[in-house]
């Protein structure tokens, strides 16, 4: 950006509103944490900010930036807030550049400062000394220190998350919630309560930061949690495992189920343990008697809300696909889904029965293989914030635990089909399909059976009985697949066929009144 007036480096803080206003709007879309990449950014402005540090060649600012956006399928404008720590310096760096400020006498660079060591050290000092930071609006950033320690260095841990993860040398992670929304983030709340309830498969919380505005409304900015030494998440592990199985079985002229099952025993044992951990998580959550956690009966309005979500997401997905062109296979899948619209809407009306859904409790809300870390001691579940694109009040609501079960079942399907896409062309498609179909069916059945075994014994009222269990699981699988479809068409079009296959599979199950997992990848 070019600013025509002359000003000095030390005057930059007084120019922040104009600077933010003039940043190239599309520059933010390159960052993983910016979730509205498919939206049109109409305007940007500085919502609030705090000066954290000002040195001769570096200014650190905690900025809350407002984005006025509009979905391609809507005329409605919405304003979204993001927390973005900014580093402003005359020196060029290779990573995280947001924009360049140029004036007649000055050239400086604006960077996303989330992984900057000076920003991290400042946060650590604020946390250890429990210093309240004042923002320009009169709001304040309040630190809550649960453990005192020094930070010596930091580095980025992962770029997969819609939030930002910074690894600290003291074996902790600062998780920054980029989307700035009112309320206590469920990730903080759920992790804290589960740990208190004796659930050992979560991280310890070491501290957290809340932004409190002049009306005493609170926003969760970041939490500091222990870093779990791990061997990767279960998505990575599963992909490596499946690649190995396919490579090994490629030597067989014909693939029989018994061949695949020979290679399943170790993985199925891991699935059994994960199913028991997730069941234990739901059981312990159902025992918490605090108002925001205590289990409750399902109301007819709850059922209607789930069905409404499916109908709305179905319509939203069809609106998005009108905006793009796809290859022949995806186009054919979309056309088939459109043909089934009338049947699906009619079938959903048969589910207006509270008995189908068991009890409602607090759940993970976005559970899948990437949310499970594999360690030498077992497994750890992470990221309890729910689906990050949804409002925080929705993510804090109670729901059937089968939402989490459906998330895992869909994740197994994702893993299989993603591996199918990677293996295409290397082996005969029919052979790969046979292997992955047998794998997915066995893994899904093992997971559900072992989950049910523990829940039925310890907290049977939180899930529906018999056929109603299958019906509820089918509904939550469909809701998840539609949500995945909307995400993929907007963020990862190359993965779009995966949820499309899931949607078609769910519709077929509903047509046959069969709610298991029979897979065809072609």
Coordinates of C-alpha atoms in Angstrom, one line a residue:
X1 CA 0.0 0.0 0.0
X2 CA 1.2 3.5 -0.7
X3 CA 0.5 6.4 1.8
X4 CA 1.3 9.7 0.2
X5 CA 2.1 11.7 3.3
X6 CA 5.5 11.7 5.1
X7 CA 5.7 10.1 8.5
X8 CA 8.3 8.4 10.7
X9 CA 8.4 4.8 12.0
X10 CA 7.6 5.8 15.5
X11 CA 4.4 7.5 14.3
X12 CA 3.0 4.3 12.8
X13 CA 0.7 3.5 15.9
X14 CA -1.2 6.8 15.3
X15 CA -1.8 5.7 11.7
X16 CA -3.2 2.2 12.4
X17 CA -6.8 2.8 11.4
X18 CA -5.7 4.1 8.0
X19 CA -3.1 1.3 7.6
X20 CA -5.6 -1.5 8.3
X21 CA -8.2 0.1 6.0
X22 CA -5.7 0.1 3.1
X23 CA -4.3 -3.4 3.4
X24 CA -5.0 -5.4 0.2
X25 CA -8.1 -7.4 1.1
X26 CA -7.1 -10.6 -0.6
X27 CA -3.8 -10.8 1.3
X28 CA -5.6 -12.3 4.2
X29 CA -7.1 -15.1 2.1
X30 CA -3.6 -16.8 1.8
X31 CA -3.6 -17.5 5.6
X32 CA -4.9 -20.9 6.8
X33 CA -6.7 -19.2 9.7
X34 CA -8.9 -17.0 7.5
X35 CA -12.0 -19.2 7.1
X36 CA -14.0 -17.1 4.6
X37 CA -11.9 -17.7 1.5
X38 CA -14.9 -18.2 -0.7
X39 CA -16.5 -14.9 0.5
X40 CA -16.1 -11.5 -1.1
X41 CA -14.3 -9.1 1.3
X42 CA -16.1 -5.8 1.0
X43 CA -14.3 -3.8 3.7
X44 CA -11.7 -4.0 6.4
X45 CA -11.4 -1.8 9.5
X46 CA -9.6 -1.8 12.8
X47 CA -12.1 -2.8 15.5
X48 CA -9.7 -2.4 18.5
X49 CA -6.1 -2.7 19.3
X50 CA -3.4 -2.5 22.1
X51 CA 0.2 -1.4 21.8
X52 CA 2.3 -4.3 23.2
X53 CA 5.8 -3.2 22.4
X54 CA 7.5 -0.4 20.6
X55 CA 11.2 -0.5 19.8
X56 CA 13.5 1.3 17.4
X57 CA 12.9 -1.3 14.6
X58 CA 9.9 -3.3 15.7
X59 CA 6.3 -2.5 16.8
X60 CA 4.1 -5.2 18.2
X61 CA 0.3 -4.6 18.2
X62 CA -2.5 -6.8 19.3
X63 CA -5.1 -6.0 16.6
X64 CA -8.8 -7.1 16.3
X65 CA -9.6 -6.6 12.7
X66 CA -13.2 -6.5 11.3
X67 CA -13.9 -8.0 7.9
X68 CA -17.2 -7.0 6.1
X69 CA -17.9 -10.0 3.9
X70 CA -20.6 -11.4 1.6
X71 CA -21.1 -15.0 0.6
X72 CA -21.2 -15.5 -3.2
X73 CA -24.8 -17.0 -2.8
X74 CA -26.2 -14.2 -0.7
X75 CA -26.7 -10.4 -0.8
X76 CA -26.4 -10.2 3.0
X77 CA -23.3 -8.5 4.4
X78 CA -21.9 -9.8 7.7
X79 CA -19.1 -8.5 9.8
X80 CA -16.5 -10.9 11.3
X81 CA -13.8 -10.2 13.8
X82 CA -10.3 -11.8 13.8
X83 CA -7.6 -11.5 16.3
X84 CA -4.3 -10.7 14.5
X85 CA -1.1 -9.8 16.4
X86 CA 0.9 -7.6 14.1
X87 CA 4.7 -7.1 13.8
X88 CA 5.7 -3.9 12.0
X89 CA 9.4 -3.6 11.0
X90 CA 11.6 -2.1 8.3
X91 CA 13.2 -5.5 7.8
X92 CA 12.0 -8.1 5.3
X93 CA 11.2 -11.7 6.4
X94 CA 10.3 -14.7 4.3
X95 CA 7.1 -15.7 6.2
X96 CA 3.7 -14.4 7.2
X97 CA 3.9 -11.1 5.3
X98 CA 0.5 -9.3 5.3
X99 CA 1.4 -6.1 3.4
X100 CA 4.1 -3.5 2.7
X101 CA 3.6 0.2 3.8
X102 CA 5.4 2.7 1.5
X103 CA 5.5 6.5 1.9
X104 CA 7.8 9.2 0.4
X105 CA 10.3 8.6 3.2
X106 CA 9.6 5.1 4.6
X107 CA 9.1 1.5 3.7
X108 CA 8.0 -1.0 6.4
X109 CA 6.6 -4.5 6.4
X110 CA 3.5 -5.8 8.3
X111 CA 3.6 -9.4 9.4
X112 CA 1.3 -11.8 11.2
X113 CA 3.1 -12.0 14.5
X114 CA 1.6 -15.1 16.0
X115 CA 4.9 -17.1 16.0
X116 CA 7.2 -14.1 16.6
X117 CA 9.5 -14.8 19.6
X118 CA 9.2 -11.3 20.9
X119 CA 5.4 -11.5 20.8
X120 CA 5.4 -14.8 22.6
X121 CA 7.8 -13.6 25.2
X122 CA 5.6 -10.6 25.8
X123 CA 2.6 -12.9 26.3
X124 CA 4.6 -15.0 28.7
X125 CA 5.6 -11.9 30.8
X126 CA 2.0 -10.7 30.9
X127 CA 0.9 -14.2 32.0
X128 CA 3.6 -14.8 34.6
X129 CA 3.1 -11.3 36.1
X130 CA -0.7 -11.4 35.6
X131 CA -0.6 -8.0 34.0
X132 CA -3.8 -6.6 32.5
X133 CA -3.4 -5.1 29.0
X134 CA -5.5 -2.1 28.1
X135 CA -7.0 -1.8 24.6
X136 CA -7.7 1.5 22.8
X137 CA -11.5 1.0 23.3
X138 CA -11.2 0.7 27.1
X139 CA -11.4 -3.1 26.9
X140 CA -8.7 -5.2 28.6
X141 CA -6.8 -8.5 28.0
X142 CA -6.8 -10.4 31.3
X143 CA -4.3 -13.3 31.8
X144 CA -5.2 -16.3 34.0
X145 CA -2.0 -18.0 35.1
X146 CA -2.3 -21.7 36.2
X147 CA 1.5 -22.4 36.0
X148 CA 4.5 -20.1 36.1
X149 CA 7.4 -20.7 33.8
X150 CA 9.6 -19.0 31.3
X151 CA 9.5 -19.1 27.5
X152 CA 12.9 -19.4 25.9
X153 CA 12.0 -20.0 22.2
X154 CA 9.0 -20.8 20.0
X155 CA 8.2 -22.2 16.6
X156 CA 5.1 -22.9 14.5
X157 CA 3.7 -26.3 15.3
X158 CA 1.1 -26.8 12.6
X159 CA -0.5 -25.0 9.8
X160 CA -3.5 -27.4 9.5
X161 CA -5.7 -25.7 12.1
X162 CA -8.1 -22.8 11.5
X163 CA -6.6 -21.4 14.7
X164 CA -2.9 -20.9 15.3
X165 CA -0.6 -23.3 17.3
X166 CA 2.8 -22.1 18.5
X167 CA 5.1 -24.6 20.2
X168 CA 7.1 -23.4 23.2
X169 CA 10.4 -24.8 24.3
X170 CA 9.0 -25.5 27.7
X171 CA 6.8 -28.1 26.2
X172 CA 3.6 -26.1 26.0
X173 CA 1.5 -24.8 23.1
X174 CA -0.2 -21.4 22.8
X175 CA -3.4 -22.0 20.9
X176 CA -4.7 -18.7 19.6
X177 CA -8.4 -18.4 18.6
X178 CA -8.2 -16.3 15.5
X179 CA -12.0 -16.0 15.0
X180 CA -12.9 -13.4 17.6
X181 CA -16.3 -14.3 19.1
X182 CA -18.1 -13.5 22.3
X183 CA -18.1 -16.1 25.0
X184 CA -15.9 -18.7 26.7
X185 CA -14.5 -21.0 24.0
X186 CA -15.7 -24.6 24.4
X187 CA -12.1 -25.8 24.0
X188 CA -11.1 -24.1 27.3
X189 CA -14.4 -25.1 29.0
X190 CA -14.5 -28.7 27.9
X191 CA -10.8 -29.5 28.4
X192 CA -11.0 -28.0 31.9
X193 CA -14.2 -29.9 33.0
X194 CA -13.1 -33.2 31.5
X195 CA -9.8 -33.0 33.4
X196 CA -11.6 -32.2 36.6
X197 CA -13.9 -35.2 35.9
X198 CA -10.9 -37.6 35.9
X199 CA -10.7 -38.1 32.1
X200 CA -7.1 -38.6 31.5
X201 CA -7.0 -38.5 27.7
X202 CA -6.8 -34.6 27.3
X203 CA -4.2 -32.0 27.7
X204 CA -3.5 -30.0 30.9
X205 CA -4.4 -26.3 30.7
X206 CA -1.5 -24.1 32.0
X207 CA -3.2 -20.7 31.5
X208 CA -5.5 -18.6 29.3
X209 CA -6.2 -15.0 28.1
X210 CA -9.7 -13.4 28.0
X211 CA -10.5 -10.1 26.3
X212 CA -13.2 -8.2 28.4
X213 CA -14.9 -5.3 26.7
X214 CA -16.4 -2.3 28.5
X215 CA -19.7 -4.1 28.9
X216 CA -17.9 -7.0 30.7
X217 CA -18.6 -9.3 27.8
X218 CA -15.7 -11.8 27.5
X219 CA -13.9 -13.3 24.5
X220 CA -11.4 -16.2 24.6
X221 CA -8.2 -15.0 22.9
X222 CA -5.8 -17.9 23.7
X223 CA -5.1 -20.9 25.9
X224 CA -1.8 -22.4 26.9
X225 CA -1.8 -26.2 27.1
X226 CA 0.8 -28.9 27.6
X227 CA 2.4 -30.2 24.5
X228 CA 1.7 -33.9 24.2
X229 CA 4.7 -35.8 22.8
X230 CA 3.2 -37.9 20.1
X231 CA 3.7 -40.0 17.0
X232 CA 1.3 -37.9 14.9
X233 CA -2.4 -37.8 14.7
X234 CA -4.6 -40.8 13.8
X235 CA -5.3 -39.4 10.3
X236 CA -1.6 -39.5 9.4
X237 CA -1.1 -42.9 11.0
X238 CA -4.1 -44.3 9.2
X239 CA -3.0 -43.0 5.8
X240 CA 0.4 -44.6 6.3
X241 CA -1.2 -47.8 7.4
X242 CA -3.6 -48.0 4.5
X243 CA -0.8 -47.3 2.0
X244 CA 1.2 -50.1 3.4
X245 CA -1.8 -52.5 3.2
X246 CA -2.6 -51.6 -0.4
X247 CA 1.1 -52.0 -1.4
X248 CA 1.4 -55.4 0.3
X249 CA -1.9 -56.8 -1.2
X250 CA -1.0 -55.6 -4.7
X251 CA 0.9 -58.8 -5.2
X252 CA -2.3 -60.8 -5.0
X253 CA -4.2 -61.5 -8.3
X254 CA -7.5 -61.6 -6.4
X255 CA -8.4 -59.9 -3.2
X256 CA -10.4 -61.9 -0.6
X257 CA -11.8 -60.4 2.6
X258 CA -9.7 -62.9 4.6
X259 CA -6.5 -61.4 3.1
X260 CA -7.4 -57.9 4.2
X261 CA -8.4 -59.1 7.6
X262 CA -4.9 -60.6 8.1
X263 CA -3.6 -57.0 8.1
X264 CA -6.4 -55.6 10.2
X265 CA -5.8 -57.1 13.6
X266 CA -3.4 -54.5 15.0
X267 CA -5.3 -51.5 13.6
X268 CA -8.7 -52.9 14.9
X269 CA -7.2 -53.2 18.4
X270 CA -6.3 -49.5 18.2
X271 CA -9.9 -48.7 17.0
X272 CA -11.3 -50.7 19.9
X273 CA -9.2 -48.6 22.4
X274 CA -10.2 -45.3 20.7
X275 CA -13.9 -46.3 20.8
X276 CA -13.6 -47.1 24.5
X277 CA -11.9 -43.7 25.2
X278 CA -14.6 -41.8 23.3
X279 CA -17.3 -43.8 25.2
X280 CA -15.6 -42.9 28.5
X281 CA -15.4 -39.3 27.5
X282 CA -19.2 -39.2 26.9
X283 CA -19.9 -41.1 30.1
X284 CA -17.9 -38.7 32.2
X285 CA -19.5 -35.7 30.4
X286 CA -22.9 -37.1 31.2
X287 CA -22.0 -37.3 34.9
X288 CA -21.1 -33.6 35.2
X289 CA -24.0 -31.9 37.0
X290 CA -23.2 -28.3 36.3
X291 CA -25.9 -26.4 34.5
X292 CA -24.0 -26.0 31.2
X293 CA -23.1 -29.7 31.2
X294 CA -25.9 -31.8 32.9
X295 CA -27.6 -34.2 30.6
X296 CA -31.2 -33.5 29.6
X297 CA -34.1 -35.0 27.8
X298 CA -34.5 -34.3 24.1
X299 CA -37.2 -31.9 23.1
X300 CA -39.1 -31.9 19.8
X301 CA -37.5 -28.6 19.1
X302 CA -34.1 -30.3 19.3
X303 CA -35.2 -32.8 16.7
X304 CA -36.5 -30.1 14.4
X305 CA -33.2 -28.2 14.8
X306 CA -31.2 -31.2 13.5
X307 CA -33.6 -31.7 10.6
X308 CA -33.5 -28.0 9.8
X309 CA -29.7 -28.1 9.8
X310 CA -29.8 -30.9 7.2
X311 CA -32.3 -29.1 5.0
X312 CA -30.5 -25.8 5.2
X313 CA -27.1 -27.3 4.4
X314 CA -28.6 -29.3 1.5
X315 CA -29.9 -26.1 0.0
X316 CA -26.7 -24.2 0.7
X317 CA -24.5 -26.9 -0.9
X318 CA -26.7 -26.8 -4.0
X319 CA -26.3 -23.1 -4.2
X320 CA -22.5 -23.3 -4.0
X321 CA -22.2 -25.9 -6.7
X322 CA -24.0 -23.6 -9.1
X323 CA -21.1 -21.2 -9.0
X324 CA -18.4 -23.7 -10.2
X325 CA -17.8 -26.2 -12.9
X326 CA -16.6 -29.8 -12.1
X327 CA -15.3 -32.8 -13.9
X328 CA -17.7 -35.4 -15.3
X329 CA -17.6 -37.7 -12.3
X330 CA -18.4 -34.9 -9.7
X331 CA -21.1 -33.5 -12.0
X332 CA -22.7 -36.9 -12.2
X333 CA -22.7 -37.2 -8.4
X334 CA -24.2 -33.7 -8.0
X335 CA -27.0 -34.5 -10.5
X336 CA -27.8 -37.8 -8.6
X337 CA -28.0 -35.9 -5.3
X338 CA -30.3 -33.3 -6.9
X339 CA -32.5 -36.2 -8.1
X340 CA -32.8 -37.5 -4.6
X341 CA -33.8 -34.2 -3.0
X342 CA -37.6 -34.8 -3.0
X343 CA -37.1 -38.3 -1.4
X344 CA -34.7 -37.0 1.2
X345 CA -36.9 -34.1 2.3
X346 CA -39.9 -36.5 2.6
X347 CA -37.9 -39.1 4.5
X348 CA -36.7 -36.5 7.1
X349 CA -40.3 -35.9 8.1
X350 CA -40.4 -39.5 9.5
X351 CA -37.7 -38.7 12.1
X352 CA -39.7 -36.3 14.3
X353 CA -39.6 -38.5 17.3
X354 CA -37.6 -37.6 20.4
X355 CA -37.1 -41.3 21.2
X356 CA -34.7 -41.5 18.2
X357 CA -32.1 -39.3 19.9
X358 CA -31.6 -40.5 23.5
X359 CA -30.3 -37.8 25.8
X360 CA -28.4 -34.5 25.1
X361 CA -25.1 -33.8 26.7
X362 CA -22.0 -31.7 26.0
X363 CA -19.9 -33.3 23.3
X364 CA -16.6 -32.8 21.4
X365 CA -18.6 -31.5 18.4
X366 CA -16.0 -31.9 15.7
X367 CA -14.5 -35.3 16.4
X368 CA -12.4 -37.0 13.7
X369 CA -9.1 -38.8 13.3
X370 CA -7.0 -35.6 13.2
X371 CA -8.3 -34.7 16.7
X372 CA -6.8 -37.9 18.2
X373 CA -3.0 -37.9 18.9
X374 CA -1.2 -41.3 19.0
X375 CA 1.3 -41.5 21.8
X376 CA 3.5 -44.2 23.3
X377 CA 1.1 -44.4 26.3
X378 CA -2.1 -44.4 24.3
X379 CA -4.3 -41.6 22.7
X380 CA -5.1 -38.0 23.6
X381 CA -8.2 -36.1 22.3
X382 CA -7.6 -32.5 21.4
X383 CA -9.5 -29.4 20.0
X384 CA -12.8 -29.3 21.9
X385 CA -14.0 -26.1 20.3
X386 CA -16.6 -27.8 18.0
X387 CA -17.0 -26.8 14.4
X388 CA -15.1 -23.5 14.2
X389 CA -17.3 -22.0 11.4
X390 CA -20.4 -22.1 13.6
X391 CA -21.3 -19.5 16.2
X392 CA -19.9 -20.1 19.7
X393 CA -23.3 -20.4 21.3
X394 CA -24.1 -23.3 18.9
X395 CA -20.8 -25.0 19.7
X396 CA -21.6 -24.8 23.5
X397 CA -25.0 -26.4 23.1
X398 CA -25.8 -29.9 24.2
X399 CA -26.3 -32.5 21.5
X400 CA -26.6 -36.3 21.1
X401 CA -23.2 -38.1 21.6
X402 CA -24.0 -39.7 18.3
X403 CA -22.8 -36.5 16.7
X404 CA -19.3 -37.5 17.8
X405 CA -19.8 -41.1 16.8
X406 CA -21.0 -40.0 13.3
X407 CA -17.9 -37.7 13.1
X408 CA -15.6 -40.7 13.6
X409 CA -17.5 -42.9 11.2
X410 CA -17.3 -40.2 8.5
X411 CA -13.6 -39.8 9.3
X412 CA -12.9 -43.5 8.6
X413 CA -14.8 -43.1 5.3
X414 CA -12.6 -40.0 4.5
X415 CA -9.5 -41.9 5.3
X416 CA -10.4 -44.7 3.0
X417 CA -11.6 -42.6 0.0
X418 CA -8.6 -40.2 0.4
X419 CA -6.3 -43.2 0.1
X420 CA -8.3 -44.4 -2.9
X421 CA -7.6 -41.1 -4.7
X422 CA -3.9 -41.3 -3.8
X423 CA -3.6 -44.9 -5.0
X424 CA -5.6 -44.5 -8.3
X425 CA -3.4 -45.3 -11.3
X426 CA -0.9 -47.2 -9.2
X427 CA -3.0 -50.4 -8.9
X428 CA -6.2 -51.6 -10.5
X429 CA -9.1 -49.5 -9.2
X430 CA -11.2 -52.5 -8.5
X431 CA -8.5 -54.1 -6.4
X432 CA -8.0 -50.9 -4.3
X433 CA -11.7 -50.5 -3.9
X434 CA -12.1 -54.0 -2.6
X435 CA -9.3 -53.5 0.0
X436 CA -10.7 -50.2 1.2
X437 CA -14.3 -51.3 1.2
X438 CA -13.5 -54.3 3.5
X439 CA -11.3 -52.1 5.7
X440 CA -13.9 -49.4 6.2
X441 CA -16.7 -51.8 6.9
X442 CA -14.6 -53.7 9.5
X443 CA -13.3 -50.6 11.2
X444 CA -16.7 -48.9 11.3
X445 CA -18.4 -51.9 12.8
X446 CA -15.6 -52.5 15.3
X447 CA -15.7 -48.8 16.4
X448 CA -19.5 -48.7 16.9
X449 CA -19.6 -52.1 18.6
X450 CA -16.9 -51.2 21.2
X451 CA -18.4 -47.7 21.8
X452 CA -21.8 -49.2 22.4
X453 CA -20.4 -52.0 24.7
X454 CA -19.1 -49.4 27.3
X455 CA -21.9 -46.8 27.0
X456 CA -24.6 -49.4 27.4
X457 CA -23.0 -50.7 30.5
X458 CA -22.2 -47.3 32.2
X459 CA -24.6 -44.7 30.8
X460 CA -27.3 -46.4 28.7
X461 CA -29.7 -43.6 28.8
X462 CA -27.6 -41.1 26.8
X463 CA -28.0 -43.1 23.5
X464 CA -31.2 -44.4 21.8
X465 CA -32.0 -48.1 21.9
X466 CA -32.0 -50.6 19.1
X467 CA -33.1 -49.4 15.7
X468 CA -33.4 -45.8 16.9
X469 CA -29.6 -45.9 17.5
X470 CA -29.1 -46.7 13.8
X471 CA -31.6 -44.1 12.7
X472 CA -30.0 -41.3 14.8
X473 CA -26.5 -42.3 13.6
X474 CA -27.7 -42.1 10.0
X475 CA -29.1 -38.6 10.5
X476 CA -25.9 -37.3 12.1
X477 CA -23.8 -38.9 9.4
X478 CA -25.9 -37.1 6.7
X479 CA -25.7 -33.8 8.6
X480 CA -21.9 -34.2 8.9
X481 CA -21.5 -35.2 5.2
X482 CA -23.4 -32.1 4.1
X483 CA -21.3 -29.8 6.3
X484 CA -18.2 -31.4 4.9
X485 CA -19.5 -30.8 1.3
X486 CA -19.9 -27.1 2.0
X487 CA -16.5 -26.8 3.5
X488 CA -14.7 -28.8 0.7
X489 CA -16.3 -27.0 -2.2
X490 CA -15.2 -23.7 -0.7
X491 CA -11.8 -24.6 0.6
X492 CA -10.5 -27.9 -0.9
X493 CA -12.3 -28.5 -4.2
X494 CA -10.0 -31.5 -5.0
X495 CA -11.5 -33.3 -2.0
X496 CA -15.1 -32.4 -2.9
X497 CA -16.0 -35.9 -4.2
X498 CA -15.3 -37.4 -0.7
X499 CA -18.3 -35.8 1.0
X500 CA -20.4 -36.2 -2.2
X501 CA -19.9 -40.0 -1.9
X502 CA -20.8 -39.8 1.8
X503 CA -24.0 -37.9 1.0
X504 CA -25.0 -40.4 -1.7
X505 CA -24.2 -43.3 0.7
X506 CA -26.4 -41.8 3.5
X507 CA -29.3 -41.2 1.1
X508 CA -29.0 -44.8 -0.1
X509 CA -29.0 -46.1 3.5
X510 CA -32.2 -44.1 4.2
X511 CA -33.8 -45.5 1.0
X512 CA -33.1 -49.0 2.1
X513 CA -33.7 -48.3 5.8
X514 CA -30.3 -49.8 6.3
X515 CA -27.9 -47.7 8.3
X516 CA -24.6 -49.6 8.1
X517 CA -21.6 -48.9 5.9
X518 CA -21.5 -50.4 2.5
X519 CA -19.0 -48.6 0.3
X520 CA -18.4 -48.1 -3.4
X521 CA -15.5 -45.7 -4.3
X522 CA -15.6 -45.6 -8.0

